[in-house]
PDB file of N, CA and C in Angstrom:
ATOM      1  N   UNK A 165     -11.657  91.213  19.212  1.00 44.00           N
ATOM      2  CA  UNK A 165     -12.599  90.165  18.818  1.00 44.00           C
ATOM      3  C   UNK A 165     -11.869  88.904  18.361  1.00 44.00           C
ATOM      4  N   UNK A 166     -12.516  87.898  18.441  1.00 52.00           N
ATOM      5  CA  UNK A 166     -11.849  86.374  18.300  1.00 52.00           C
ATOM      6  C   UNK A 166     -12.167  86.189  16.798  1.00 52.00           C
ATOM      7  N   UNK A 167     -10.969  85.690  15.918  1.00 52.00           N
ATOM      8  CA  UNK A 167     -11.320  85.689  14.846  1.00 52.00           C
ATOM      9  C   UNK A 167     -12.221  84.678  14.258  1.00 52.00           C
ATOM     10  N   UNK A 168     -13.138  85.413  13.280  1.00 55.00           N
ATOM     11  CA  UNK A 168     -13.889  84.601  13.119  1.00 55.00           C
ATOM     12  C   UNK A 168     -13.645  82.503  12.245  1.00 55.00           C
ATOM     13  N   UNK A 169     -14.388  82.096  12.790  1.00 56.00           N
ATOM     14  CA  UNK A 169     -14.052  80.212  12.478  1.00 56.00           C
ATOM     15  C   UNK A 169     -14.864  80.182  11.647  1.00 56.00           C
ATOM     16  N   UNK A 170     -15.693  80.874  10.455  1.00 57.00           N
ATOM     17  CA  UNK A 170     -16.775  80.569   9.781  1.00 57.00           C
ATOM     18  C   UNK A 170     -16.195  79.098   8.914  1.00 57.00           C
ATOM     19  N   UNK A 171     -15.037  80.085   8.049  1.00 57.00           N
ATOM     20  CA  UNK A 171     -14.394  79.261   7.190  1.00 57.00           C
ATOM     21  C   UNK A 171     -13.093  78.621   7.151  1.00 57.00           C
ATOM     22  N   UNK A 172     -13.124  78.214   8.950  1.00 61.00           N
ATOM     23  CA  UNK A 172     -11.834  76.839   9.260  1.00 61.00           C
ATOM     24  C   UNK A 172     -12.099  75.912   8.496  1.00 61.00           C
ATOM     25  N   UNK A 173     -10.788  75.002   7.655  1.00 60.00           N
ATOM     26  CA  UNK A 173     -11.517  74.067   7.161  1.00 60.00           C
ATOM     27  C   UNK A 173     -11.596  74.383   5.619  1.00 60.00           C
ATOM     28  N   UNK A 174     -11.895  75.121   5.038  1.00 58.00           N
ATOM     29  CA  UNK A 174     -12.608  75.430   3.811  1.00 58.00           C
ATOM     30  C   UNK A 174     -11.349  75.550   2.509  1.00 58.00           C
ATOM     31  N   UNK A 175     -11.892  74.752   2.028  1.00 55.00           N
ATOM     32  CA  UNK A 175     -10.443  75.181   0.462  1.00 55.00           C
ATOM     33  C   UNK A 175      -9.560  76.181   0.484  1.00 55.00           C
ATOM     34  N   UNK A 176      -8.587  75.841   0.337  1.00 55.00           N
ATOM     35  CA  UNK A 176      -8.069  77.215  -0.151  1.00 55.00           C
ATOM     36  C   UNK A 176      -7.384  77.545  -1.012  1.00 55.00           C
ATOM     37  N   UNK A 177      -7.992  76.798  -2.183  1.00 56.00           N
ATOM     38  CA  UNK A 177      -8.089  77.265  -3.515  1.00 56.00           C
ATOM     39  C   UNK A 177      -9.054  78.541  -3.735  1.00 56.00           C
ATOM     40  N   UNK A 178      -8.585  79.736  -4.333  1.00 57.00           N
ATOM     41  CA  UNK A 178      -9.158  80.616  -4.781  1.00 57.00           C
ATOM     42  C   UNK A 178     -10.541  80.533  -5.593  1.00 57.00           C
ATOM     43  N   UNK A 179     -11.492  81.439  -5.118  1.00 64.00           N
ATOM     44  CA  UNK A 179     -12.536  81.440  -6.014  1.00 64.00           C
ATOM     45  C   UNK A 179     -12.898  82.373  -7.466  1.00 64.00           C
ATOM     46  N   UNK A 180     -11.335  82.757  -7.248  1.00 65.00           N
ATOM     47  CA  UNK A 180     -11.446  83.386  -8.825  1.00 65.00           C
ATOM     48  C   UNK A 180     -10.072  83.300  -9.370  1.00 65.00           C
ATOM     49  N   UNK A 181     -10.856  82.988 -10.819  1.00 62.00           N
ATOM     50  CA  UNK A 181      -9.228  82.383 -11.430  1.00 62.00           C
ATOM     51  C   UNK A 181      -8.384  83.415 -12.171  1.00 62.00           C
ATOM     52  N   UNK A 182      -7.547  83.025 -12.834  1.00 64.00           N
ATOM     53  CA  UNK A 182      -6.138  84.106 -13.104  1.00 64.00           C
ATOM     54  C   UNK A 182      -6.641  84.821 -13.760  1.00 64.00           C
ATOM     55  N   UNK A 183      -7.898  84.949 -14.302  1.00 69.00           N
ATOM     56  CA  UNK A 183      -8.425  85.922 -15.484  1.00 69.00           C
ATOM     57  C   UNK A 183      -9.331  86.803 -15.146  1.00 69.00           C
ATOM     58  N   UNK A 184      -9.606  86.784 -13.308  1.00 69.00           N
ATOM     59  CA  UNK A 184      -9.827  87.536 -12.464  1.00 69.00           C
ATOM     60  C   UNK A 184     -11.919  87.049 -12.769  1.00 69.00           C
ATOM     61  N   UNK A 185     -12.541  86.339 -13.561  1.00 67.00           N
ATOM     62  CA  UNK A 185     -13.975  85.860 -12.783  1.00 67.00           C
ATOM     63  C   UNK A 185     -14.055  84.657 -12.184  1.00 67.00           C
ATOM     64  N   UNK A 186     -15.137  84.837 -11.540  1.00 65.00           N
ATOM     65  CA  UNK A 186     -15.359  83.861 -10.928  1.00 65.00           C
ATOM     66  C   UNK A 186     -15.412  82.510 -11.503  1.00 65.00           C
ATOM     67  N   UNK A 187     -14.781  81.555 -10.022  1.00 61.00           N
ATOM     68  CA  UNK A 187     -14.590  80.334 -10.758  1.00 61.00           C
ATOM     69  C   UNK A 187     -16.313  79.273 -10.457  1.00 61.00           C
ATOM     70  N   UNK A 188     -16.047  78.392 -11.228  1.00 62.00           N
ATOM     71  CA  UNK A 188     -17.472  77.587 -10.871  1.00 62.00           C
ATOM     72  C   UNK A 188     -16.976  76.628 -10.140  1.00 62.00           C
ATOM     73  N   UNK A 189     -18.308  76.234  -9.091  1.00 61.00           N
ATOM     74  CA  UNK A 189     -17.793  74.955  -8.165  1.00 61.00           C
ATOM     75  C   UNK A 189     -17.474  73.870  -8.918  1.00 61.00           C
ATOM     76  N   UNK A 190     -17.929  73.872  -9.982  1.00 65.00           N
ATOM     77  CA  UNK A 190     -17.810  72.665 -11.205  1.00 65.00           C
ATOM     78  C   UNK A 190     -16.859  72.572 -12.008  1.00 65.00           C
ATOM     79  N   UNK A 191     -16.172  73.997 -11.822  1.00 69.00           N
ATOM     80  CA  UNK A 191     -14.502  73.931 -12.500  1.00 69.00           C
ATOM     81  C   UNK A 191     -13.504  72.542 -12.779  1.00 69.00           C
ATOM     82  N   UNK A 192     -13.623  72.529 -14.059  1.00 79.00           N
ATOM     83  CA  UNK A 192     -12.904  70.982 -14.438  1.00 79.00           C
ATOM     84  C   UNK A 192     -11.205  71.786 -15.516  1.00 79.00           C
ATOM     85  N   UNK A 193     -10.156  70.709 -15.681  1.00 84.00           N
ATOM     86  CA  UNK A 193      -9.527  71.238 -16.651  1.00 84.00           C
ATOM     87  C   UNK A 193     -10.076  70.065 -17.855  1.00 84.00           C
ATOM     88  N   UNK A 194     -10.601  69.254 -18.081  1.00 91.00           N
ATOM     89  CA  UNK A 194     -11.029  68.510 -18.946  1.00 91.00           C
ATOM     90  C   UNK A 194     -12.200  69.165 -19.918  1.00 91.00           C
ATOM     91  N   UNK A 195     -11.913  70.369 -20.372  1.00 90.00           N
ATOM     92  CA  UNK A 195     -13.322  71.178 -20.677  1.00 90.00           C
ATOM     93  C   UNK A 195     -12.996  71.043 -21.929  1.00 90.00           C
ATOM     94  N   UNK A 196     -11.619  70.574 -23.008  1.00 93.00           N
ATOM     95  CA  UNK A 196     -11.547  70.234 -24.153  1.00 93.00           C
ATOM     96  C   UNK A 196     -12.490  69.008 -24.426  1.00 93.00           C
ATOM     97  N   UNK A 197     -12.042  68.044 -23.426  1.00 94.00           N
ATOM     98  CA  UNK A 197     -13.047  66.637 -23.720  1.00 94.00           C
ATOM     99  C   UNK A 197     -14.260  67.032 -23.250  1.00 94.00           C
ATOM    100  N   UNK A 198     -14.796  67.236 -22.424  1.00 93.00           N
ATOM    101  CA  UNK A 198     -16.104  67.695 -22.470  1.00 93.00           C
ATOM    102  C   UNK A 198     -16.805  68.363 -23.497  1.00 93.00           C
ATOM    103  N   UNK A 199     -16.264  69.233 -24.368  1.00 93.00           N
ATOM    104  CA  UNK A 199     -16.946  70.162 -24.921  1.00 93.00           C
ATOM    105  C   UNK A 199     -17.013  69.096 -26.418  1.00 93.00           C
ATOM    106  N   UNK A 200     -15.873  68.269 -26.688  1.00 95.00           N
ATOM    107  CA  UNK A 200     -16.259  67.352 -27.411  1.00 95.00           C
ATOM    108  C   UNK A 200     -16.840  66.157 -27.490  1.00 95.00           C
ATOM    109  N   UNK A 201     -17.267  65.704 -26.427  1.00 95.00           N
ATOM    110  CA  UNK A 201     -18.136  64.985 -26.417  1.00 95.00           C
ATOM    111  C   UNK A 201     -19.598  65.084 -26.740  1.00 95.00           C
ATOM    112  N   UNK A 202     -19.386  66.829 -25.993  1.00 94.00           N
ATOM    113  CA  UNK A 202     -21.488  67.412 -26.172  1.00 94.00           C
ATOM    114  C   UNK A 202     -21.218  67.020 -27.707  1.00 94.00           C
ATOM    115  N   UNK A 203     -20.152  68.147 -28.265  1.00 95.00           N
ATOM    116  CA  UNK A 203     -20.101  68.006 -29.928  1.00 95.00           C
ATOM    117  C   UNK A 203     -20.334  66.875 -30.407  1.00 95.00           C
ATOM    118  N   UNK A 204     -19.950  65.421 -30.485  1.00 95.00           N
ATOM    119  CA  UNK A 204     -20.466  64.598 -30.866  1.00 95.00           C
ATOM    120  C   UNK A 204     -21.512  64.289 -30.456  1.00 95.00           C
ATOM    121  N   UNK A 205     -22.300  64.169 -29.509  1.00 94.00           N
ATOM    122  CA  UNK A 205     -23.429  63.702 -29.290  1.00 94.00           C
ATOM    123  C   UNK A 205     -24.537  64.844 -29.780  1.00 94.00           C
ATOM    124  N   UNK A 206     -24.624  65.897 -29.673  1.00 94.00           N
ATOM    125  CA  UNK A 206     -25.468  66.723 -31.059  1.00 94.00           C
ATOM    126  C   UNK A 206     -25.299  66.666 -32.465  1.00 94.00           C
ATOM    127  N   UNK A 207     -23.920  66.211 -32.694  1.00 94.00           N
ATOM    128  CA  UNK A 207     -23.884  65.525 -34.541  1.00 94.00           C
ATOM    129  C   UNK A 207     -24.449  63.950 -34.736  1.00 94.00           C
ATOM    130  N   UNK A 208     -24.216  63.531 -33.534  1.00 93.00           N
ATOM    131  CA  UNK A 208     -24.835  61.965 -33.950  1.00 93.00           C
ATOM    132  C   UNK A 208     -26.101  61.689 -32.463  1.00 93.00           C
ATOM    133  N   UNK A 209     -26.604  62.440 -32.245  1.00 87.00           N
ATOM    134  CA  UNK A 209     -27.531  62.009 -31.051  1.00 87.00           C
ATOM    135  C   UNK A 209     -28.620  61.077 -31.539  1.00 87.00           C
ATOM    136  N   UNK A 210     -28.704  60.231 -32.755  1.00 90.00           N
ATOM    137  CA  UNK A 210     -29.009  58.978 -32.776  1.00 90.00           C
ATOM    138  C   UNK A 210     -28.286  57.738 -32.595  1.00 90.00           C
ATOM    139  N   UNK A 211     -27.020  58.272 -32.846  1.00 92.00           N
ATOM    140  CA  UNK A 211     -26.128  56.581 -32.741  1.00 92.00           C
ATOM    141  C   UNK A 211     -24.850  57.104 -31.808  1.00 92.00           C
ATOM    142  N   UNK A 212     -24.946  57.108 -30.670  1.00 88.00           N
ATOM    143  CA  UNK A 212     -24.319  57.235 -29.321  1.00 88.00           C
ATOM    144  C   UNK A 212     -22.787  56.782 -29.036  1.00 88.00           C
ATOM    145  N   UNK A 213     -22.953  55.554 -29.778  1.00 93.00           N
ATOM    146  CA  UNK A 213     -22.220  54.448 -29.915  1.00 93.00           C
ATOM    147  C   UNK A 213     -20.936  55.236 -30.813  1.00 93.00           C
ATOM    148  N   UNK A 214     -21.037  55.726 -31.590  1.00 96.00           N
ATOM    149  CA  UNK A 214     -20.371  56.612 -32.482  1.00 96.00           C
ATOM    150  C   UNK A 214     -19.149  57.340 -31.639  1.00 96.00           C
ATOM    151  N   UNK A 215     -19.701  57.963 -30.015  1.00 95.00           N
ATOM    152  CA  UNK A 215     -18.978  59.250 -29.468  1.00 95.00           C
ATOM    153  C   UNK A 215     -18.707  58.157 -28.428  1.00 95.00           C
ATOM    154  N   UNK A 216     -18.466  56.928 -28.312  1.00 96.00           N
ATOM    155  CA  UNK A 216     -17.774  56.248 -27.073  1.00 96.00           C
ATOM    156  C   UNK A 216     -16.374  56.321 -26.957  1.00 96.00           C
ATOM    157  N   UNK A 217     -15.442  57.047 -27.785  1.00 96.00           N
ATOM    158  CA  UNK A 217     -14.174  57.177 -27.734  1.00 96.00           C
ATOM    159  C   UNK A 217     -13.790  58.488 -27.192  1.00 96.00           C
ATOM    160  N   UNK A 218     -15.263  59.787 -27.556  1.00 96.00           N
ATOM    161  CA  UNK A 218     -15.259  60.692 -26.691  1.00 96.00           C
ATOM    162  C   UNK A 218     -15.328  61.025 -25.295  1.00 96.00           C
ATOM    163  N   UNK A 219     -16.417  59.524 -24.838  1.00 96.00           N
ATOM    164  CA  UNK A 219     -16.887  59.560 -23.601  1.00 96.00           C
ATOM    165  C   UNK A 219     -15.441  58.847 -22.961  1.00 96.00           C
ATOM    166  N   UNK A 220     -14.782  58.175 -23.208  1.00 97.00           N
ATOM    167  CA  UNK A 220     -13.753  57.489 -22.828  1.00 97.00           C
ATOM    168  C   UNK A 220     -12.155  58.465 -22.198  1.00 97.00           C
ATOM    169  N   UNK A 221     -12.213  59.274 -23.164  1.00 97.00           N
ATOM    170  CA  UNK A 221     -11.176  60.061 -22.983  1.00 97.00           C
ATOM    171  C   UNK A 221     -11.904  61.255 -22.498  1.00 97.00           C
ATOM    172  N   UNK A 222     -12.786  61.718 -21.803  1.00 96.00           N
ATOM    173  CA  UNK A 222     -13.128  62.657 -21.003  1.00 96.00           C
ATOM    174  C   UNK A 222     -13.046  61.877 -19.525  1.00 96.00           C
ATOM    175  N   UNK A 223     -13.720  60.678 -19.782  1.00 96.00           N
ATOM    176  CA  UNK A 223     -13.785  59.831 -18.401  1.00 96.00           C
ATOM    177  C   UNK A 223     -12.786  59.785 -17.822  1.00 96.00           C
ATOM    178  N   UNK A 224     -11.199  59.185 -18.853  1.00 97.00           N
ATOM    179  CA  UNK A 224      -9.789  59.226 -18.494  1.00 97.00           C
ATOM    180  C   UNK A 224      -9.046  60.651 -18.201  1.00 97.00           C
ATOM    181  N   UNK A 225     -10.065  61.822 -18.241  1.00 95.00           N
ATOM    182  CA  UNK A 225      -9.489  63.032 -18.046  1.00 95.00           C
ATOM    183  C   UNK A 225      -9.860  63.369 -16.804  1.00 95.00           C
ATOM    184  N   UNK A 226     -11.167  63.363 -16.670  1.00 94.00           N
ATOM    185  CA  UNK A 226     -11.762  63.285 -15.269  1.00 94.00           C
ATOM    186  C   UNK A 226     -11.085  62.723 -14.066  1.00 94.00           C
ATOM    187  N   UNK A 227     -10.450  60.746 -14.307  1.00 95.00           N
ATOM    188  CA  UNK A 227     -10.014  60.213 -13.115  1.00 95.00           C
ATOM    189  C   UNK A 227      -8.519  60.906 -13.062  1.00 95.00           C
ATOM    190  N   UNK A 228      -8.151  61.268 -13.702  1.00 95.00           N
ATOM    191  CA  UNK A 228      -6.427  61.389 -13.759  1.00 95.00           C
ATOM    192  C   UNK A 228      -7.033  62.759 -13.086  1.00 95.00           C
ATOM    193  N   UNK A 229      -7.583  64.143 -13.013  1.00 92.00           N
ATOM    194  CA  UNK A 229      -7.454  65.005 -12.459  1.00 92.00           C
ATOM    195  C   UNK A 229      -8.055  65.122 -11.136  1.00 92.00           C
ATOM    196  N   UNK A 230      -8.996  63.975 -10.658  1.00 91.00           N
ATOM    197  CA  UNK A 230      -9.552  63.188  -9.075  1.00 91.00           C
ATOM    198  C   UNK A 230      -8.065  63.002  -8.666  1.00 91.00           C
ATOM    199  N   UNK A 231      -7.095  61.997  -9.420  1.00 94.00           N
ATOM    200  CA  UNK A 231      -6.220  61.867  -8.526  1.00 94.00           C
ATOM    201  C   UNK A 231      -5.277  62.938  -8.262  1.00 94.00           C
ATOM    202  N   UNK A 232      -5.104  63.516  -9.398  1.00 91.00           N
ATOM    203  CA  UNK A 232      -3.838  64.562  -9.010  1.00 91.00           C
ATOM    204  C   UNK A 232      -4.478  65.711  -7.632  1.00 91.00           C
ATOM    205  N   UNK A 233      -6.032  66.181  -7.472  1.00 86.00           N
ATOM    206  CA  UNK A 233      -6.663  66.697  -6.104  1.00 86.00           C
ATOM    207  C   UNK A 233      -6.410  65.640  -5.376  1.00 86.00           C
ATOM    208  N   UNK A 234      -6.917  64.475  -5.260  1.00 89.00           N
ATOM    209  CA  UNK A 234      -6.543  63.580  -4.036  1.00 89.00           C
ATOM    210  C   UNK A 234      -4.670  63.485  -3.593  1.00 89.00           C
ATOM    211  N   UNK A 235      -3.796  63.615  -4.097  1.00 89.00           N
ATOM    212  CA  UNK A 235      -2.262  63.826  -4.146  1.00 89.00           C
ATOM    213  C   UNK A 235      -1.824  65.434  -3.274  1.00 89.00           C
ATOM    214  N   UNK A 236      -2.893  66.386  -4.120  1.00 85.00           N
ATOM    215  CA  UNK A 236      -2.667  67.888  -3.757  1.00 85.00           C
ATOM    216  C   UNK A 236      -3.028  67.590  -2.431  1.00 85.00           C
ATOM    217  N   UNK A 237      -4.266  67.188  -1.939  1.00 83.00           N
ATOM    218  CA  UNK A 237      -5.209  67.333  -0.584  1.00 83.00           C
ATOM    219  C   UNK A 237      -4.325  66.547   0.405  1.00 83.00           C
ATOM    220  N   UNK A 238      -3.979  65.157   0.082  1.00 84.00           N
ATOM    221  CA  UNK A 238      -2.858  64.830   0.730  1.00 84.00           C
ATOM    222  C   UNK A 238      -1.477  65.484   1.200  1.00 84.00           C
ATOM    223  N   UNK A 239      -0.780  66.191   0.260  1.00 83.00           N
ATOM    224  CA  UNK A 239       0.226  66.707   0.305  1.00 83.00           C
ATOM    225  C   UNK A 239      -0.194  67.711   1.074  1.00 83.00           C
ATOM    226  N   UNK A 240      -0.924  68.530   1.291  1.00 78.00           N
ATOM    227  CA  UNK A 240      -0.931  70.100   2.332  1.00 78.00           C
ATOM    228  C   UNK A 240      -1.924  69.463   2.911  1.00 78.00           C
ATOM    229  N   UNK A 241      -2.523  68.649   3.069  1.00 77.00           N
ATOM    230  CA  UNK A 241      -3.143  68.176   4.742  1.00 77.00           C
ATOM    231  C   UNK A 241      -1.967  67.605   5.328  1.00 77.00           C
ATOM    232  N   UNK A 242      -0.619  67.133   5.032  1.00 72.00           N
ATOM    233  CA  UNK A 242       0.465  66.648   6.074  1.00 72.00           C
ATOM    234  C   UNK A 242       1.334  68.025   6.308  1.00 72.00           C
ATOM    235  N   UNK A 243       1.023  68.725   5.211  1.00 56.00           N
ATOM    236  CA  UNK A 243       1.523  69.758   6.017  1.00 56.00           C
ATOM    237  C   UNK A 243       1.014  70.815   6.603  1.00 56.00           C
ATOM    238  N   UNK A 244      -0.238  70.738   6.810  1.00 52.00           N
ATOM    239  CA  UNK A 244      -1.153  71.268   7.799  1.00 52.00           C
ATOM    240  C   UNK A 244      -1.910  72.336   7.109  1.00 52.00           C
ATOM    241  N   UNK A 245      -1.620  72.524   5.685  1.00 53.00           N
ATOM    242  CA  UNK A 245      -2.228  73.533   5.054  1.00 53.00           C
ATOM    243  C   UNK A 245      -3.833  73.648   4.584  1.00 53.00           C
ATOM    244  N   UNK A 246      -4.402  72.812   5.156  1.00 55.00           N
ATOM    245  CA  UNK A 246      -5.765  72.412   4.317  1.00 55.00           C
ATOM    246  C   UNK A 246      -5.727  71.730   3.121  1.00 55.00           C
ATOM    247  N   UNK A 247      -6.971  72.006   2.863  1.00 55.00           N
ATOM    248  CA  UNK A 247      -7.443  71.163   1.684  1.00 55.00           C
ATOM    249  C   UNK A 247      -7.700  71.620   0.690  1.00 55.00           C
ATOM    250  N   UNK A 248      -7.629  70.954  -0.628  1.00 56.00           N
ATOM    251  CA  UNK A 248      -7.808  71.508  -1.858  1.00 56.00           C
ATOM    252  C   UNK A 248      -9.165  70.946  -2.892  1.00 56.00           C
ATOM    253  N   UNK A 249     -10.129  71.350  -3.142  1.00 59.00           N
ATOM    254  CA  UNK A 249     -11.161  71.010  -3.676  1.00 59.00           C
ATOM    255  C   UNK A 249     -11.041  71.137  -5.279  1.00 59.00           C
TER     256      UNK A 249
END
């Protein structure tokens, strides 16, 4: 039989991480800043303005780890390895 092509193409980053469950499609490493940001915005969810240094440095965690995938995806798409999501 011809092997199957379902998933030519498809990440190949693992869907489960070193601690053996499953990973989420939403898997971030910025989950320190994230988790402090919710935290401030449930201690002050009237004055917003308060957690903009939170939202700032999650934002700056976010683009810096877009680029380091855009670098990875580059690097093993020239070498023919696929892509990394």
């Amino acid at each position: 039989p011809e092997p199957d092509q379902h998933n030519e193409g498809q990440p190949l980053r693992r869907q489960i991480d070193e601690r053996g469950q499953q990973r989420s499609k939403f898997f971030t490493d910025c989950k320190t800043e994230h988790s402090a940001s919710l935290r401030c915005i449930q201690d002050n969810y009237q004055e917003k303005e308060v957690c903009q240094p939170f939202f700032d440095a999650y934002r700056k965690c976010r683009k810096l780890e877009h680029q380091r995938r855009l670098e990875e995806n580059a690097r093993k798409s020239g070498a023919g390895e696929g892509c990394v999501i």
